[in-house]
């Protein structure tokens, strides 16, 4: 994805750094490296895209910033607030920008909704609900590297998926989440590593035959949330990685005093504007965007834009900001915000009480 | 509704008791009364349908039971657990049955889902979510009698609407809700009584011009819930009376370890069976019902059944039970359960902590 | 269905006439007869509901009218234009009314659409399309009595299903269909009678083992139509009895110069109002009906009404007209119109050219 | 669109030829030309993308082929069968390939459906219906260049839009359309040119004030079709440019003897598999593609792919074929097929009879 966007936007991919030289070479597209420090030293890239496992984002981003590069970091930005703070400090120190790949922000209708709400078209916001439901780890024993100790810290599904939903809530409403109440569930506490694609290196655990490793993880696969926004709005949501039939259902459902709005990432080209009179299905159309956002959406209504288009928009925003343009972009500060929200949810679930967020 | 169903089921409506004789007379269909005691004494009905305001359900039901009648009581069964307990005791004492008009239980697909879950077709239940969204009190100053002190006790939207959703969760899954965490919101704390239809008698409040009364109610118009079921399943839901564009959206969304299921009361003739392979839209069909429930659904698939059909099923079940048939029906015990669940939510919202339910 | 509605509307069911006395007795609900003439003579009913096979509608209706009864006849009204004309003449002669059970007209939203179009809200009507798709005879050898010679005349699927769609087009738009072009398909020309429910008496054919009879029918199971309305509007539609996954999908899709409208019988409580701005999903609500039609819809928005409610509305209209009230109802003239439209389609398919309709 | 895809696929855009040098320069991205012959002579491109008005496709394509270039031509390939034949001959003569931009073929689910049908999963195909509804020319006087004499030949909406639907029918089913019956409607026969974007050069007509020109066009804005396929399958469809609320609704609805399938271009990432048991909503997923088509779909299920992705697939196929790879692609022969189908429909509408297609 990153490679494709880099080329599409006219960037030049100078180097790819993998865990091994072989992996980097297999990836293709550019000179392979297995040592980030050497790559940074030898190639001095203008911008580094950090796509390593979550717990390495901090180390790799900080190195890149120290080497004078701007950074586009995959989400979640890090696995702890501390790491997030170090990354922000590194960017400040280096005078470079850090962006976080909150790709879903790049859908044009997210901007349309944001504009509607900011402009008061829905009235005072009262409810923000929805979900992020996936079946990423539905199969009984399915293992992904994020279940390995230390790779995602203290959370699986909020860290990997929920952080997107929480970011969209704040981004779209322009309101801060000031309190979260969470209830966590671990439905499949034993999973088996077999070393397949996406499973990462061998984790500590109990031998499970044929080279497999049984891992007892304590991470939530489902998080049920109550949120309170700064203006008093409230809502509920569930984030799950074990919801059958949901490849990647991200729903934002918003009630204002006058109108409501619904958006579902799986049908990203429509939104529903609810009012007492009925529910209006509105198609994405370039005409609905503010003129300074018109670049986000090229195609006439009725021609689907997709995830790649959204992701490209985010990378374009970030690069533009790095090149000095005044464009907004999902920044390290936004990434840190996500870590704070997830951290609050983790503490709420553990302490069984609402937790306020600074 | 009750009158229509009584006649359709072949019952004879002998008397109607209203707040005033005029009201009862205006209602028509049968001899008018304004004094329940006199009506019970003079007509000795076999069955009394209690459709009075919520806070009078207990008094009216207990009188009817004491007079030897069975009772079909509107929901919520009462406005306090204490009243509910008194009603149960009265029924026991009288050797009569008490039913609660949980009409949504009467949809055939609710029984289909219940059967699927009981039969293990979804696998172990892990998540139960959904919502009950309405726009009943969306207009800024809209007043309904349930905002008058003492008529709904300590809750508006959970008592009036949420109790249905909570009942469906337990009824469909066969699991008890063992813990609830609630967050309440009052978005429109000042509402104005004008004495129109549905507003009830004049409440205490501040004169608001033209005979209106401004009432400052402290009741929740939106309740966000986290629930935990006995088997460890969990979920979130929102109940609202101020959600634009939602006349009466009741959604049950259930994840099992194998499959998921969704049902929406506004399209009561379909349900969605989710699996890793996709989402199957299944039509209500008499064939899908267990043979002992075949009476619930008369029409071939593709011919919509509606709310009246569901309500009739519940009244039919209740009457049949009262006449000695072994049919299940929503009983006073189920009504009391609803009161306990709402009470737990009220206390959770007030105390800002999860509350266990006996 | 008819029995249920007769009782619900307060009628008294005095007699049931079946092919055999046993069948009539098994049907229950009222005194059994096997001889229509005797039944009419002995019971002198005010109204007769004719629910016999299509080719007997004429004989039974004419007898009932001659005996002084009004008639509510199932659709299609007859199997030939000639029979239809004889029925109209018989009603005229007897000074009695004949109604046809075009049940789908009874949905409140059909009246809402009719009102919108008559009031000009959509602008000049330009397109009327849609479909009537069912899987009634999808299984390879499935036999229904309508495949028996002479029971449906020269058409299966248009006669049994399509006639509803054609009626709705004219009823809703207030325009006549002035030309039809049809293309017929017989996908399963050999079907096997086994004498099961719905298969009727043994048809002529080839013995097919175990008492079965293989019937070679030449009737269309799928009819593709082009229509032209009096005002120049045009459209296409398909009617099929072999469309997998469609229990009973009746769709009306209408374009006006200003707005469009879609309605689907399987979700009869919503319609979609299309405009350049988007597609508005509107819920059935009593408020949307003209005051003289308010009786058609009792329930607040969000509470589904269904097929029984629609059918009851039609019977209520017909009875009211028979009792002297000025209510409109689907009349024998409307039934005859259906026969003319189907006849035109049959001739168009045979002659491979557009056929004009008087 | 073409520029973007050329770059994304790693091609080098060497020249842009416009009607005027200014237009070509304004387009940017590459050296501007206003003379195709000179451009071909000076730059000798490997591949020429022909995006001129429909009636110039033949001239420009033939020139490019004669200059030794392969051609990717926008659809419709030409405005007459004669031009189409000349283009094919030119490609043959030059030993170069001609491709037509049937972009909708590039959606992965189109290939999935094609594979399902070829593999027999739906059973024998019996019905192919659907629509292509747009509101491209809904506003009363809206003018587009295709209404100018000679630019689209004898058809507007079939030539501009319908040709896609017809192509998809044959491509997906693997069957030829052997007969078409058409009914044309011109709802807005007078339209006014104002010289705005998309209106082309000033057409002949009647002065209409402020430099406008009133054009009386005789072209169909709505075409209703009956089709018959080679294997006996049949169906109906409507193509319209004046259907309110439809930006670009392309629906394929297919019945087989065992199962049915529906696909809607506006939600290109799902298809519905219908069976007697219900309607399965299936998500696009790379896993569902045959291995030799895996390149068409990069993203995991739940991440929308869109029109750009589909278009890129078609260009990639075409270029690959031009570079010698064995990949299928929408060829000039397919483009010519579209012209024949549209021509048959035009003649059918004029002669009011079914027209067979070679």
Short mmCIF file of N, CA, C and O in Angstrom, two decimals, chain B residues 262-309:
data_model
loop_
_atom_site.label_atom_id
_atom_site.label_comp_id
_atom_site.label_asym_id
_atom_site.label_seq_id
_atom_site.Cartn_x
_atom_site.Cartn_y
_atom_site.Cartn_z
N UNK B 262 -28.51 -10.72 13.22
CA UNK B 262 -29.04 -9.37 13.41
C UNK B 262 -30.52 -9.35 13.08
O UNK B 262 -30.96 -9.99 12.12
N UNK B 263 -31.26 -8.59 13.87
CA UNK B 263 -32.69 -8.42 13.62
C UNK B 263 -33.06 -6.99 13.97
O UNK B 263 -32.56 -6.43 14.94
N UNK B 264 -33.91 -6.41 13.13
CA UNK B 264 -34.32 -5.02 13.31
C UNK B 264 -35.84 -4.97 13.28
O UNK B 264 -36.45 -5.33 12.26
N UNK B 265 -36.44 -4.51 14.35
CA UNK B 265 -37.89 -4.52 14.45
C UNK B 265 -38.58 -3.77 13.33
O UNK B 265 -39.73 -4.07 13.01
N UNK B 266 -37.91 -2.81 12.70
CA UNK B 266 -38.56 -2.08 11.62
C UNK B 266 -38.63 -2.88 10.32
O UNK B 266 -39.36 -2.50 9.42
N UNK B 267 -37.85 -3.94 10.24
CA UNK B 267 -37.99 -4.88 9.12
C UNK B 267 -38.14 -6.27 9.72
O UNK B 267 -37.26 -7.12 9.57
N UNK B 268 -39.28 -6.50 10.35
CA UNK B 268 -39.37 -7.66 11.24
C UNK B 268 -39.45 -8.99 10.50
O UNK B 268 -39.39 -10.03 11.15
N UNK B 269 -39.54 -8.96 9.18
CA UNK B 269 -39.70 -10.21 8.43
C UNK B 269 -38.39 -10.76 7.87
O UNK B 269 -38.41 -11.72 7.12
N UNK B 270 -37.30 -10.12 8.20
CA UNK B 270 -36.01 -10.66 7.79
C UNK B 270 -35.06 -10.68 8.98
O UNK B 270 -35.18 -9.88 9.90
N UNK B 271 -34.13 -11.60 8.96
CA UNK B 271 -33.01 -11.52 9.86
C UNK B 271 -31.77 -11.84 9.04
O UNK B 271 -31.86 -12.35 7.93
N UNK B 272 -30.64 -11.46 9.61
CA UNK B 272 -29.39 -11.65 8.89
C UNK B 272 -28.54 -12.63 9.68
O UNK B 272 -28.30 -12.44 10.87
N UNK B 273 -28.16 -13.69 8.99
CA UNK B 273 -27.29 -14.68 9.60
C UNK B 273 -25.89 -14.44 9.09
O UNK B 273 -25.63 -14.60 7.90
N UNK B 274 -25.01 -14.02 9.98
CA UNK B 274 -23.65 -13.68 9.57
C UNK B 274 -22.70 -14.86 9.78
O UNK B 274 -22.78 -15.53 10.80
N UNK B 275 -21.82 -15.05 8.83
CA UNK B 275 -20.75 -16.03 9.01
C UNK B 275 -19.54 -15.51 8.28
O UNK B 275 -19.61 -14.50 7.56
N UNK B 276 -18.42 -16.18 8.45
CA UNK B 276 -17.21 -15.73 7.78
C UNK B 276 -17.44 -15.62 6.27
O UNK B 276 -16.84 -14.79 5.59
N UNK B 277 -18.34 -16.42 5.74
CA UNK B 277 -18.57 -16.45 4.29
C UNK B 277 -19.38 -15.26 3.79
O UNK B 277 -19.31 -14.91 2.62
N UNK B 278 -20.17 -14.66 4.67
CA UNK B 278 -21.01 -13.55 4.22
C UNK B 278 -22.22 -13.39 5.12
O UNK B 278 -22.31 -14.02 6.18
N UNK B 279 -23.10 -12.51 4.72
CA UNK B 279 -24.28 -12.21 5.52
C UNK B 279 -25.53 -12.66 4.75
O UNK B 279 -25.82 -12.13 3.68
N UNK B 280 -26.23 -13.62 5.31
CA UNK B 280 -27.39 -14.22 4.65
C UNK B 280 -28.65 -13.52 5.15
O UNK B 280 -28.96 -13.55 6.33
N UNK B 281 -29.38 -12.92 4.21
CA UNK B 281 -30.66 -12.31 4.54
C UNK B 281 -31.72 -13.40 4.45
O UNK B 281 -31.98 -13.94 3.38
N UNK B 282 -32.30 -13.73 5.58
CA UNK B 282 -33.29 -14.81 5.60
C UNK B 282 -34.68 -14.23 5.83
O UNK B 282 -34.87 -13.38 6.70
N UNK B 283 -35.62 -14.68 5.06
CA UNK B 283 -37.00 -14.22 5.19
C UNK B 283 -37.73 -15.04 6.24
O UNK B 283 -37.55 -16.25 6.32
N UNK B 284 -38.59 -14.37 6.98
CA UNK B 284 -39.53 -15.10 7.82
C UNK B 284 -40.32 -16.06 6.97
O UNK B 284 -40.76 -15.71 5.88
N UNK B 285 -40.47 -17.26 7.45
CA UNK B 285 -41.27 -18.26 6.75
C UNK B 285 -41.84 -19.20 7.79
O UNK B 285 -41.16 -19.55 8.76
N UNK B 286 -43.10 -19.58 7.64
CA UNK B 286 -43.68 -20.50 8.63
C UNK B 286 -42.83 -21.76 8.78
O UNK B 286 -42.74 -22.33 9.88
N UNK B 287 -42.18 -22.18 7.70
CA UNK B 287 -41.39 -23.41 7.74
C UNK B 287 -40.24 -23.34 8.73
O UNK B 287 -39.73 -24.37 9.17
N UNK B 288 -39.78 -22.14 9.05
CA UNK B 288 -38.61 -22.02 9.91
C UNK B 288 -38.95 -22.15 11.39
O UNK B 288 -38.07 -22.20 12.23
N UNK B 289 -40.23 -22.18 11.68
CA UNK B 289 -40.65 -22.28 13.08
C UNK B 289 -40.77 -23.73 13.52
O UNK B 289 -41.19 -24.59 12.75
N UNK B 290 -40.41 -23.98 14.78
CA UNK B 290 -40.65 -25.29 15.36
C UNK B 290 -42.16 -25.57 15.28
O UNK B 290 -42.98 -24.65 15.31
N UNK B 291 -42.52 -26.83 15.18
CA UNK B 291 -43.92 -27.17 14.92
C UNK B 291 -44.84 -26.64 16.02
O UNK B 291 -45.97 -26.24 15.74
N UNK B 292 -44.37 -26.59 17.26
CA UNK B 292 -45.26 -26.10 18.32
C UNK B 292 -45.40 -24.58 18.30
O UNK B 292 -46.14 -24.01 19.09
N UNK B 293 -44.66 -23.92 17.42
CA UNK B 293 -44.78 -22.46 17.30
C UNK B 293 -45.36 -22.06 15.94
O UNK B 293 -45.48 -20.87 15.63
N UNK B 294 -45.75 -23.06 15.15
CA UNK B 294 -46.23 -22.78 13.79
C UNK B 294 -47.42 -21.83 13.80
O UNK B 294 -47.62 -21.06 12.85
N UNK B 295 -48.21 -21.85 14.86
CA UNK B 295 -49.38 -20.97 14.94
C UNK B 295 -48.98 -19.49 14.92
O UNK B 295 -49.83 -18.62 14.64
N UNK B 296 -47.73 -19.17 15.20
CA UNK B 296 -47.34 -17.76 15.29
C UNK B 296 -47.29 -17.06 13.94
O UNK B 296 -47.27 -15.84 13.88
N UNK B 297 -47.18 -17.83 12.86
CA UNK B 297 -46.90 -17.22 11.56
C UNK B 297 -47.72 -17.94 10.51
O UNK B 297 -47.52 -19.11 10.25
N UNK B 298 -48.62 -17.21 9.89
CA UNK B 298 -49.59 -17.79 8.98
C UNK B 298 -49.17 -17.64 7.53
O UNK B 298 -49.50 -18.44 6.68
N UNK B 299 -48.50 -16.54 7.23
CA UNK B 299 -48.31 -16.14 5.83
C UNK B 299 -47.05 -16.75 5.25
O UNK B 299 -46.03 -16.87 5.93
N UNK B 300 -47.11 -17.10 3.96
CA UNK B 300 -45.89 -17.58 3.31
C UNK B 300 -44.83 -16.49 3.26
O UNK B 300 -45.14 -15.30 3.35
N UNK B 301 -43.59 -16.89 3.12
CA UNK B 301 -42.47 -15.94 3.02
C UNK B 301 -42.76 -14.91 1.95
O UNK B 301 -43.40 -15.21 0.94
N UNK B 302 -42.31 -13.70 2.18
CA UNK B 302 -42.50 -12.65 1.19
C UNK B 302 -43.77 -11.84 1.41
O UNK B 302 -43.97 -10.83 0.75
N UNK B 303 -44.61 -12.28 2.34
CA UNK B 303 -45.80 -11.51 2.68
C UNK B 303 -45.59 -11.01 4.11
O UNK B 303 -45.59 -11.80 5.05
N UNK B 304 -45.44 -9.71 4.23
CA UNK B 304 -45.03 -9.12 5.51
C UNK B 304 -46.04 -9.39 6.63
O UNK B 304 -47.24 -9.24 6.44
N UNK B 305 -45.53 -9.80 7.77
CA UNK B 305 -46.33 -9.76 8.98
C UNK B 305 -45.87 -8.55 9.78
O UNK B 305 -44.77 -8.04 9.60
N UNK B 306 -46.72 -8.06 10.66
CA UNK B 306 -46.40 -6.80 11.30
C UNK B 306 -46.60 -6.81 12.81
O UNK B 306 -46.70 -7.86 13.45
N UNK B 307 -46.62 -5.61 13.33
CA UNK B 307 -46.69 -5.41 14.77
C UNK B 307 -48.00 -5.95 15.35
O UNK B 307 -48.00 -6.54 16.43
N UNK B 308 -49.09 -5.77 14.62
CA UNK B 308 -50.36 -6.28 15.13
C UNK B 308 -50.31 -7.80 15.24
O UNK B 308 -50.79 -8.38 16.21
N UNK B 309 -49.70 -8.43 14.25
CA UNK B 309 -49.56 -9.88 14.29
C UNK B 309 -48.74 -10.32 15.50
O UNK B 309 -49.07 -11.30 16.17
#
